[in-house]
């Protein structure tokens, strides 16, 4: 029902690029890279910048009403 994606070298390199560009931590950048690389358009997170869009993925905090 929920696909599981294996992290590849390309995902890690993409995460490093995102981290350098955004100043996010590597781990947050890896989550973003996986979202981009697997075709997600929305990422729910309470830690990242609300409403920001990175490479076509919009970040939404599910605990804050807009």
Steps between C-alpha positions, in 0.01 A plus 500: 500500500787739578804467278840490667792659318862408556744788541747509214827681442313744275257581783789567738670731249168678439458544878845656523407747224175591677684542832757729342228707328258527796731465804270223628658210686611202295219284641226754421654540156497124448128492581445782250717330235302178538173692473619670180651184354186294561258757362343641816350847477438558874718425802345519846753610762494694823872580475541665160387842375123510458381579151845481346529317170819321408539342158124470461433358849291723725567477875196499728492484878195287584484647852466864391188641341568731209 
